[in-house]
CSV table of C-alpha atoms in Angstrom, one decimal:
chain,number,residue,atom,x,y,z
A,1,UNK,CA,104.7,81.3,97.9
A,2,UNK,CA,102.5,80.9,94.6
A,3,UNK,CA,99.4,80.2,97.4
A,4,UNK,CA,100.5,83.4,99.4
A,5,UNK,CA,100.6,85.2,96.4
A,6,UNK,CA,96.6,84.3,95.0
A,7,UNK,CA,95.0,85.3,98.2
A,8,UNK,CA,96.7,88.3,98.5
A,9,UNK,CA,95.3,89.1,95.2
A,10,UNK,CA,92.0,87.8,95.8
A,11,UNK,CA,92.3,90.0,98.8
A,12,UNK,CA,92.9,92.8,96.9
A,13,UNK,CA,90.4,92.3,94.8
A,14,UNK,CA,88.1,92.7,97.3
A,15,UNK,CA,88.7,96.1,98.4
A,16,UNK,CA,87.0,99.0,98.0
A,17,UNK,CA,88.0,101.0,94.7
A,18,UNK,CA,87.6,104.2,97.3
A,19,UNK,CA,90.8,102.4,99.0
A,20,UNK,CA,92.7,104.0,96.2
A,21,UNK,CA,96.1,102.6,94.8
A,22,UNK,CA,99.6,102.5,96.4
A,23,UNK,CA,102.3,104.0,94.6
A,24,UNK,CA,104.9,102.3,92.5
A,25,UNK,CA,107.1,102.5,89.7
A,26,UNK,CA,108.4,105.7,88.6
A,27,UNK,CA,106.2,107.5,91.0
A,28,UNK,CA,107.8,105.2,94.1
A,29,UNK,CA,111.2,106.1,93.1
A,30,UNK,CA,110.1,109.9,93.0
A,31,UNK,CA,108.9,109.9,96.7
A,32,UNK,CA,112.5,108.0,97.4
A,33,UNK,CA,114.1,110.9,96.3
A,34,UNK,CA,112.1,113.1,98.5
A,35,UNK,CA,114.5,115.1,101.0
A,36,UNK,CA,110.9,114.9,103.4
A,37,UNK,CA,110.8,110.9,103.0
A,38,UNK,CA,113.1,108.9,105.4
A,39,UNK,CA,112.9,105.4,106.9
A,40,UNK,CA,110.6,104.5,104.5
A,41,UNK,CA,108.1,107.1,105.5
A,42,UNK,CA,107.5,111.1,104.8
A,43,UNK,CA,108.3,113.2,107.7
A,44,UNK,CA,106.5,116.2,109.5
A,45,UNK,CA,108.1,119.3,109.7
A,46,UNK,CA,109.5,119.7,113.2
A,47,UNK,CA,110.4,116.0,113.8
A,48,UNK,CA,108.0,113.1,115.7
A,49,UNK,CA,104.5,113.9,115.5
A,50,UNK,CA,102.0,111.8,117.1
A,51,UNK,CA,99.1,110.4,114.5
A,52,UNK,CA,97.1,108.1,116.8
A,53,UNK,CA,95.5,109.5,119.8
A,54,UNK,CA,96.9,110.1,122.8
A,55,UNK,CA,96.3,108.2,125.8
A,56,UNK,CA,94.6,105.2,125.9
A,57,UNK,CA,91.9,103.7,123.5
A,58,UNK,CA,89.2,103.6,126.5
A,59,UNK,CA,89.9,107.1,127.7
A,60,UNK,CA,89.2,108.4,124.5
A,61,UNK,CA,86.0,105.7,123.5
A,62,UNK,CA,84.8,107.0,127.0
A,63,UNK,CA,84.9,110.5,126.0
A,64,UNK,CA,83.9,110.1,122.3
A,65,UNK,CA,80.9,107.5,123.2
A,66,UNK,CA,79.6,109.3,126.3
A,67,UNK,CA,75.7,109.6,126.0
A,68,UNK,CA,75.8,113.0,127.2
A,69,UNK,CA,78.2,114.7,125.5
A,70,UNK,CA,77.3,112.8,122.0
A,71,UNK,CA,74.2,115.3,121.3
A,72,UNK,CA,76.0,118.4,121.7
A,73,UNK,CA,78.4,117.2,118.6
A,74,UNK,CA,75.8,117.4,115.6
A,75,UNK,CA,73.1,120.2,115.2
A,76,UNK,CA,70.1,120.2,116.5
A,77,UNK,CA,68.6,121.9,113.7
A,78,UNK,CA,68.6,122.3,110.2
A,79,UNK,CA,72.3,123.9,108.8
A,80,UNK,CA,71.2,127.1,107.1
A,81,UNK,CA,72.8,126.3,103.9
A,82,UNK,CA,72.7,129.1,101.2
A,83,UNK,CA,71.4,127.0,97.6
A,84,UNK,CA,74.1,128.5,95.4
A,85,UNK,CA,72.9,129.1,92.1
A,86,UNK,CA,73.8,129.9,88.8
A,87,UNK,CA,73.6,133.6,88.9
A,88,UNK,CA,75.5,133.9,92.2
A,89,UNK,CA,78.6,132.1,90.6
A,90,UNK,CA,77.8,133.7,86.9
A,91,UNK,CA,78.9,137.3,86.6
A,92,UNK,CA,82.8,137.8,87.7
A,93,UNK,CA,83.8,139.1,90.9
A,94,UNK,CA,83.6,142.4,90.8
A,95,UNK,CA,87.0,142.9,92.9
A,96,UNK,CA,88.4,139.7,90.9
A,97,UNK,CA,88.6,137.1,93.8
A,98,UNK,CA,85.5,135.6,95.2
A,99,UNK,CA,85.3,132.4,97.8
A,100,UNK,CA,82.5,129.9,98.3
A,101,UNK,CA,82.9,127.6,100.9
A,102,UNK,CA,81.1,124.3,100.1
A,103,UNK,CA,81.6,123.1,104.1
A,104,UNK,CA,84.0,121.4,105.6
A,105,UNK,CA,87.2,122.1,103.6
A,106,UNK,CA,85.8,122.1,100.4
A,107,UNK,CA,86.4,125.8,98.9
A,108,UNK,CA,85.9,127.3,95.9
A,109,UNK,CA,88.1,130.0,95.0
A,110,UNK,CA,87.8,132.4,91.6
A,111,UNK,CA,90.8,133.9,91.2
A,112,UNK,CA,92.1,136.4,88.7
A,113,UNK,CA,89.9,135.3,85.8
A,114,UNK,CA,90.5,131.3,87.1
A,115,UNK,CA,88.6,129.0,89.1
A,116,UNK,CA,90.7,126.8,92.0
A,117,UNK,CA,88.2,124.1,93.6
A,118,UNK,CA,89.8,122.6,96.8
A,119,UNK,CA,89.1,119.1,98.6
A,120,UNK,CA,86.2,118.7,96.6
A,121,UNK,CA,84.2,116.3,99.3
A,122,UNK,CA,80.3,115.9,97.9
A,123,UNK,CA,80.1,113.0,98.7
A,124,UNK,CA,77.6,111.5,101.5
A,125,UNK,CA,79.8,109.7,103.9
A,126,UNK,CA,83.2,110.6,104.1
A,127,UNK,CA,84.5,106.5,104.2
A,128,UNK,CA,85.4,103.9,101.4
A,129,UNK,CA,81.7,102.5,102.5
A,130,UNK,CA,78.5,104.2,101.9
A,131,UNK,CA,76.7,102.3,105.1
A,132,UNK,CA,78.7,103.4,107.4
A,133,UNK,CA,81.3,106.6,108.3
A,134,UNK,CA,80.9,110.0,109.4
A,135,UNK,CA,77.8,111.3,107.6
A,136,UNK,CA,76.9,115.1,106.1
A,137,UNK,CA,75.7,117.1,108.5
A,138,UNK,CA,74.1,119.0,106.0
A,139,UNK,CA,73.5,119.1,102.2
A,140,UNK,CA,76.1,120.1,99.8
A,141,UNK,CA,75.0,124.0,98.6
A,142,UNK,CA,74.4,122.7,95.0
A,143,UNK,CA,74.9,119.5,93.1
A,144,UNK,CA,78.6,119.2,91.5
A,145,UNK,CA,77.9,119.7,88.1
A,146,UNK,CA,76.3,122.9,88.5
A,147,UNK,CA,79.4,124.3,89.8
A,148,UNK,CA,80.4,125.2,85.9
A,149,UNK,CA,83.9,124.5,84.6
A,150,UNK,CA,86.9,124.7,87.3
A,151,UNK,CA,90.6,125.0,86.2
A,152,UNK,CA,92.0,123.4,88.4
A,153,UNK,CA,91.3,120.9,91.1
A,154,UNK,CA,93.7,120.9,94.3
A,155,UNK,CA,94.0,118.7,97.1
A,156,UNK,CA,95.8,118.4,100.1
A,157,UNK,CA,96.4,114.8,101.5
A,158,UNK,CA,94.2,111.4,100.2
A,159,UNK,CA,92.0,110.9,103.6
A,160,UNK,CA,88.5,110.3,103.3
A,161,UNK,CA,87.2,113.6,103.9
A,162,UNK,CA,89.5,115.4,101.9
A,163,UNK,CA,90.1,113.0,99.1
A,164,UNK,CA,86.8,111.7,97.7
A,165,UNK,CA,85.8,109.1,95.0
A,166,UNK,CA,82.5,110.0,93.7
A,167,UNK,CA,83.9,113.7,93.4
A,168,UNK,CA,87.3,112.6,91.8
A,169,UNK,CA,85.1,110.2,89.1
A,170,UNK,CA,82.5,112.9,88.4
A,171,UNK,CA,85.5,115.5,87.7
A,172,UNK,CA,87.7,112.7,86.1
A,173,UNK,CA,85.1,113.2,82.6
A,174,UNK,CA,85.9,116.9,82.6
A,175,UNK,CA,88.7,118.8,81.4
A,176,UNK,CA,89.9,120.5,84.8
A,177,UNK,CA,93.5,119.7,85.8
A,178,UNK,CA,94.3,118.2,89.7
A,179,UNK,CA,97.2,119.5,91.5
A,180,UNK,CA,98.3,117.1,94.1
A,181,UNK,CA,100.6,116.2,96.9
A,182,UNK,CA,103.6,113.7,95.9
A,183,UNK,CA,102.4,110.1,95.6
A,184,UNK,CA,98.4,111.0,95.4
A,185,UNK,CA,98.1,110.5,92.0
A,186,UNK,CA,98.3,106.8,92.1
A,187,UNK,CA,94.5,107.1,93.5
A,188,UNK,CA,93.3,109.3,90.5
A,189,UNK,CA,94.9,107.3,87.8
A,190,UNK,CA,93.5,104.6,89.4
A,191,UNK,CA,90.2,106.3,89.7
A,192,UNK,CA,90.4,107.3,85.8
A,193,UNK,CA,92.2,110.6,85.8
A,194,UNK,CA,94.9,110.4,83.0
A,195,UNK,CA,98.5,111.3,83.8
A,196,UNK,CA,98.6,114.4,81.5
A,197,UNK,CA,96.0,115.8,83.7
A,198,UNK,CA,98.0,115.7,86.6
A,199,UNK,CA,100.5,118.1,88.8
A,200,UNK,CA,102.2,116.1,91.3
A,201,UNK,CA,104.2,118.2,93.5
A,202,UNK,CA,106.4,117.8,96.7
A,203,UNK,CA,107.0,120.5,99.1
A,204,UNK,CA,108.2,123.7,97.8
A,205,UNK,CA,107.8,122.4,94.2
A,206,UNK,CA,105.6,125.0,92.1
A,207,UNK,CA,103.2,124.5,88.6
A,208,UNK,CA,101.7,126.7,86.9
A,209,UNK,CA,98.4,126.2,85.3
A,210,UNK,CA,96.8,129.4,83.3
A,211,UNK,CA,97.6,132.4,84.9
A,212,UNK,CA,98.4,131.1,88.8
A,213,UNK,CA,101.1,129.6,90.4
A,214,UNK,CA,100.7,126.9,92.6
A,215,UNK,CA,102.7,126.3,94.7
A,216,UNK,CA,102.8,123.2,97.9
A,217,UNK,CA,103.8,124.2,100.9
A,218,UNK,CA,104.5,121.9,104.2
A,219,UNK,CA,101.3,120.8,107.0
A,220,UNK,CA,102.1,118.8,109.5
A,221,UNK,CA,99.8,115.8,109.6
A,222,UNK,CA,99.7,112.4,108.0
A,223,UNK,CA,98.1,110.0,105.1
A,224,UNK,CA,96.9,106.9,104.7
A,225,UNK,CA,93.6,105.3,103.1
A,226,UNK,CA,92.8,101.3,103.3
A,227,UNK,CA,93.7,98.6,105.6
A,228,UNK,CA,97.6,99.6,105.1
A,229,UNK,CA,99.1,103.3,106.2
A,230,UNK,CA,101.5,102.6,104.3
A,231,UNK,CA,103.0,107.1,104.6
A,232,UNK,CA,103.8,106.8,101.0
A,233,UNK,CA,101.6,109.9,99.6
A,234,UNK,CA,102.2,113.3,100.8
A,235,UNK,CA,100.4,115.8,102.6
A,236,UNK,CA,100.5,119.5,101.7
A,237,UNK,CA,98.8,123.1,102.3
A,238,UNK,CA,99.1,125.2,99.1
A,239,UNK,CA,99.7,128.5,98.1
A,240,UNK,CA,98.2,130.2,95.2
A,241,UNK,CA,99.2,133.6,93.2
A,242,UNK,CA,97.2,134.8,90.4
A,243,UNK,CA,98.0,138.6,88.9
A,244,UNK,CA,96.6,140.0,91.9
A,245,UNK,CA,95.8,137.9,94.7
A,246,UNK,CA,97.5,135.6,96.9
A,247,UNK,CA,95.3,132.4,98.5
A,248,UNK,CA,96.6,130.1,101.2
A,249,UNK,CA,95.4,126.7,101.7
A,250,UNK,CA,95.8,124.9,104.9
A,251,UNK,CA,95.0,121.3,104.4
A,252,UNK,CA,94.9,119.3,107.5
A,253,UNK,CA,98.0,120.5,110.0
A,254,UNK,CA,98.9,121.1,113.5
A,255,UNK,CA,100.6,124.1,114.2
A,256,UNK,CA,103.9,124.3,113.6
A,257,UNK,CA,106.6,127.7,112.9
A,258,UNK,CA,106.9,126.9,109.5
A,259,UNK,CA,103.7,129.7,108.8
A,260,UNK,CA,105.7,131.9,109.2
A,261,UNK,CA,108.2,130.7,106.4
A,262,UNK,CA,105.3,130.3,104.2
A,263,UNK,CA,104.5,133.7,105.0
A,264,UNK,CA,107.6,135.0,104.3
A,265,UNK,CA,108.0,133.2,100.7
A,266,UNK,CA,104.3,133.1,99.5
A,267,UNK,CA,102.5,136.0,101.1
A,268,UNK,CA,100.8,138.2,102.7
A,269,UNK,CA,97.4,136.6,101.6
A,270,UNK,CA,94.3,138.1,100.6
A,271,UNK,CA,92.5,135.0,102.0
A,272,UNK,CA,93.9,131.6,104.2
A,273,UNK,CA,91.5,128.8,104.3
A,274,UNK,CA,92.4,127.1,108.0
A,275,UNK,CA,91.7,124.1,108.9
A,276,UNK,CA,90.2,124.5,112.6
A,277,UNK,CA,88.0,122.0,113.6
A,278,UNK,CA,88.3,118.4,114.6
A,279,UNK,CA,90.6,119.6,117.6
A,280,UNK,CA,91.4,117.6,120.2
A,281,UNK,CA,93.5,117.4,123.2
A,282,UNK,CA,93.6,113.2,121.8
A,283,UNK,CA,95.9,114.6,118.7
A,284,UNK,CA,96.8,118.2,119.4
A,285,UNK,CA,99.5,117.7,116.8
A,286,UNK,CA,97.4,117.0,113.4
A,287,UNK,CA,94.8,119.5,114.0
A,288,UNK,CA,94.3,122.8,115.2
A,289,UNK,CA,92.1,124.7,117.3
A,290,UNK,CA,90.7,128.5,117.1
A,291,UNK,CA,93.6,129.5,118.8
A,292,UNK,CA,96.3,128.1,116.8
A,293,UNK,CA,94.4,128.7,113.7
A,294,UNK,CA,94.4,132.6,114.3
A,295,UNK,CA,98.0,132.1,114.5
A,296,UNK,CA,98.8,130.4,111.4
A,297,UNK,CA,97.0,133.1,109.9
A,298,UNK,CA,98.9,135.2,111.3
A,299,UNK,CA,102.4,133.7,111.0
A,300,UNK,CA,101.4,133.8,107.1
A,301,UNK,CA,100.8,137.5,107.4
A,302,UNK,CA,104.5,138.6,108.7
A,303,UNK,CA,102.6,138.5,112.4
A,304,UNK,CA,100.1,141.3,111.9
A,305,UNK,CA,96.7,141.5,111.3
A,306,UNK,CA,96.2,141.6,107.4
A,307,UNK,CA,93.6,139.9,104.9
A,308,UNK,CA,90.4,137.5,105.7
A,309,UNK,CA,90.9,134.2,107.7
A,310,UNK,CA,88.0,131.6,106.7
A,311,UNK,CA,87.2,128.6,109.7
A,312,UNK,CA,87.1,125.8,107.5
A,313,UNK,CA,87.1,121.7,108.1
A,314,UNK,CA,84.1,122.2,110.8
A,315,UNK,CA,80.2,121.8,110.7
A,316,UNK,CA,79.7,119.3,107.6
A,317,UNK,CA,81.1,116.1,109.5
A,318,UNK,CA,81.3,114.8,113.1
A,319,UNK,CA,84.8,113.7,113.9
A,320,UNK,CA,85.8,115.0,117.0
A,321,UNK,CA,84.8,115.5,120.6
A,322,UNK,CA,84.4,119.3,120.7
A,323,UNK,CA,80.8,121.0,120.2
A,324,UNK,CA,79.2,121.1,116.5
A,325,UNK,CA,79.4,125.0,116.4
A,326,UNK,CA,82.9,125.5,118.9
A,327,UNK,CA,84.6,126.1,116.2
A,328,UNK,CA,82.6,128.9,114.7
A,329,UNK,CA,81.9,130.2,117.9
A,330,UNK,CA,85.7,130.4,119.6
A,331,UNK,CA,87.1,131.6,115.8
A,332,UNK,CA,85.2,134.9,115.9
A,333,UNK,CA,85.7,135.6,119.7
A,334,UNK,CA,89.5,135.2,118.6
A,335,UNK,CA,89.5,137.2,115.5
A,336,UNK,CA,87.5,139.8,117.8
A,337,UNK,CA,90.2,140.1,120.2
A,338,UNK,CA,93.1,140.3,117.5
A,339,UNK,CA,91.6,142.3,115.2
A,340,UNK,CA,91.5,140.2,112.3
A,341,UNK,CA,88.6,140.2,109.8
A,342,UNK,CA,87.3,137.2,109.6
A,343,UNK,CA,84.4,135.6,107.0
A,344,UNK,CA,81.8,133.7,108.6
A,345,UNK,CA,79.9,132.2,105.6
A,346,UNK,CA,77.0,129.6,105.5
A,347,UNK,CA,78.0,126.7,103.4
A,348,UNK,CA,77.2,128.0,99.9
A,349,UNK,CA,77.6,131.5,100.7
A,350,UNK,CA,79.7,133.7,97.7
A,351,UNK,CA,81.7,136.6,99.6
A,352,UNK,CA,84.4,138.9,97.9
A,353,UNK,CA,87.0,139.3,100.7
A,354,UNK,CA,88.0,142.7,99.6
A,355,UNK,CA,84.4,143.4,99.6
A,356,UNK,CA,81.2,143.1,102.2
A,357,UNK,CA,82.2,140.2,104.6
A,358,UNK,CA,79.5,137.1,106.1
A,359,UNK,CA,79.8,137.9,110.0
A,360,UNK,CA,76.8,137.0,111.6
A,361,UNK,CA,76.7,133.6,113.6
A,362,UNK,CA,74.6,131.3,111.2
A,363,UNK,CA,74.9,128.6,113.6
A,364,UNK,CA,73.0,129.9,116.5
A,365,UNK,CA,70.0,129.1,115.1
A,366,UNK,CA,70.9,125.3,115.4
A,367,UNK,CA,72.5,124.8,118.3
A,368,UNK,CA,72.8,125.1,122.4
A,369,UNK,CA,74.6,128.1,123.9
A,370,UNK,CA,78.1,127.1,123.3
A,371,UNK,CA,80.7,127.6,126.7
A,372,UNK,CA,82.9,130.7,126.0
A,373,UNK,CA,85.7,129.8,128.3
A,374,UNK,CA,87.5,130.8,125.3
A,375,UNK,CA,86.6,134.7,125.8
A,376,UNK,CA,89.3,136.6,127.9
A,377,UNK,CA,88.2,138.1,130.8
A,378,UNK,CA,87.8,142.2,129.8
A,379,UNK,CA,90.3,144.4,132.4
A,380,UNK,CA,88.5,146.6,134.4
A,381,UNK,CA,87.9,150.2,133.7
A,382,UNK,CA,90.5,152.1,135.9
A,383,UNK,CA,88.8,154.2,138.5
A,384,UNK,CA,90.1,157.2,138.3
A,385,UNK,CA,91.9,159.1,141.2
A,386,UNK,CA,90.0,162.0,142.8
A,387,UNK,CA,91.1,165.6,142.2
A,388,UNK,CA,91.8,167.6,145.0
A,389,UNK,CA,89.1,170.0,144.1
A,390,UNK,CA,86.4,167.6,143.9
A,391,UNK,CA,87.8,166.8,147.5
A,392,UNK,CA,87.2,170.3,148.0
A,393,UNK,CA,83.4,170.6,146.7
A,394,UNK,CA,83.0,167.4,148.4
A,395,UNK,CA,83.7,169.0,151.5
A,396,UNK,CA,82.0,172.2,151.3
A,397,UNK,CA,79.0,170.0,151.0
């Protein structure tokens, strides 16, 4: 037993500190107590929900590692990133809320007089390695530091892409507070973030931190980081109020009905960040596609048309099958056909959503013609009837 017990810890020891810490103590007994954690596990909303890919494992290497198809996944030219500078994050937002998408799902959102950066993710790889793992795709809009001072930190679940250590350990030595799902805070103390700095919520469970309420909402996805999966830290999407404005934070989720119960409660919503990207028919129940993402935006909005949806979780990192710019591409056909405003910013990019919105498609410029099987067929024009008179003229002639 004594042997068993030495290499585990020498095996320990040997991880990565990116594989983050497991919970225990006080925190364990919290997540216990969890009306979403059962069998040892947190559940989805909605019941079973499928984390590993569907099918088998050479169906899908076949598909992910086909020569062909591999190209078509990355750009094929440089990302037009906008270099955000000081003076475009300076002077307030003149409408008071103002969003910057980083890439991927890394947003920041100034809020009411507060600043709200989500899933940080600068770093270069999104894996506990940095030799290997999905790599950028293109350069983070401006070094972390220059992003000024941020209020509060928020993140949605601990995986890789979300959850990552060289951004947690450069913001650890500021001031800025981290709100986080149930059971994630065991990797930030672990990564140097004290305890007093840290709001860790389970579902439905609100803080408030200046002048906005924050408040975590269900997703339906999973967790895990390491060698172990161990489903012992939560995964959220989060709504934020400030005096004004109402934000919505996906996370990673599938689709599911509870939108519209987060609609209900929490919103409408000035602005929902959705996750739509890394799709695939693989795990259609984690992650959602242009189509489902339109409606979750729209479950949040009482099923109407209201606010600006912004596509994130797509173009910084490769980790799906579908084309680099499908995403972008299928999003705005979608929005088109429901009406819905839609932002379309490169990564970098300020916009005020109550103001002048990023629509043009950035990505053309550094890709191939993406398939539109997504665009509906337009119905013909009607032909109209003739009129008896014209029958008439016709005749006469």
């Amino acid at each position: 037993m004594t042997g068993s017990r030495s290499l585990s810890s020498v095996l320990r020891a040997l991880e990565p500190a990116a594989f983050g810490a497991d919970p225990t103590g006080e925190r364990m007994e919290r997540i216990r107590r969890s009306p979403h954690f059962k069998d040892g596990v947190f559940q989805n909303p909605g019941g079973v929900t499928r984390t590993r890919p569907s099918g088998s494992t050479l169906d899908f290497a076949k598909v992910f590692f086909a020569k062909d198809e591999r190209p078509r996944r990355s750009p094929r030219g440089t990302v037009p990133v906008h270099p955000t500078t000081l003076a475009d994050l300076a002077r307030p937002p003149a409408t008071g809320l103002r969003i910057t998408w980083m890439g991927h799902s890394s947003v920041l959102a100034e809020i009411d007089g507060h600043r709200v950066l989500f899933d940080p993710v600068w770093g270069e790889r999104c894996s506990p390695f940095n030799f290997v793992g999905p790599k950028r795709l293109h350069p983070v809009p401006l070094p972390l530091a220059a992003l000024g001072p941020v209020d509060v930190v928020v993140i949605s679940h601990d995986h890789y892409d979300h959850l990552d250590l060289p951004s947690i350990k450069a913001l650890a030595d500021t001031d800025t507070v981290f709100a986080v799902p149930l059971g994630v805070g065991a990797h930030l103390e672990h990564w140097g973030v004290s305890a007093d700095r840290l709001r860790e919520l389970d579902w439905h469970e609100a803080t408030k931190i200046g002048g906005l309420t924050l408040t975590a909402t269900p997703a339906r996805h999973f967790c895990g980081r390491g060698l172990r999966n161990t489903q012992h830290t939560l995964w959220a999407s989060w709504a934020v109020a400030g005096s004004e404005h109402r934000i919505f934070h996906s996370g990673d989720t599938g689709y599911f009905d509870g939108f519209k119960d987060i609609g209900a409660e929490h919103g409408p919503f000035d602005t929902t960040m959705i996750q739509l990207g890394a799709y695939s028919e693989f795990w259609p129940d984690i992650h959602m596609t242009p189509e489902e993402g339109l409606r979750a935006h729209l479950d949040l909005q009482g099923g109407r048309p209201h606010g600006v949806l912004l596509p994130i979780h797509w173009a910084t990192f490769n980790l799906a099958t579908h084309a680099w710019a499908e995403p972008g591409e299928w999003t705005r056909d979608a929005a088109d056909e429901a009406g819905q405003a839609a932002a379309f910013p490169r990564p970098g990019e300020p916009f005020e959503p109550g103001g002048l919105l990023p629509v043009q498609p950035w990505w053309r410029a550094a890709t191939e013609p993406i398939p539109r099987p997504w665009r509906r067929p337009q119905p013909a024009e009607p032909v109209a009837e003739p009129r008896s008179e014209d029958l008439d003229l016709a005749g006469e002639r």
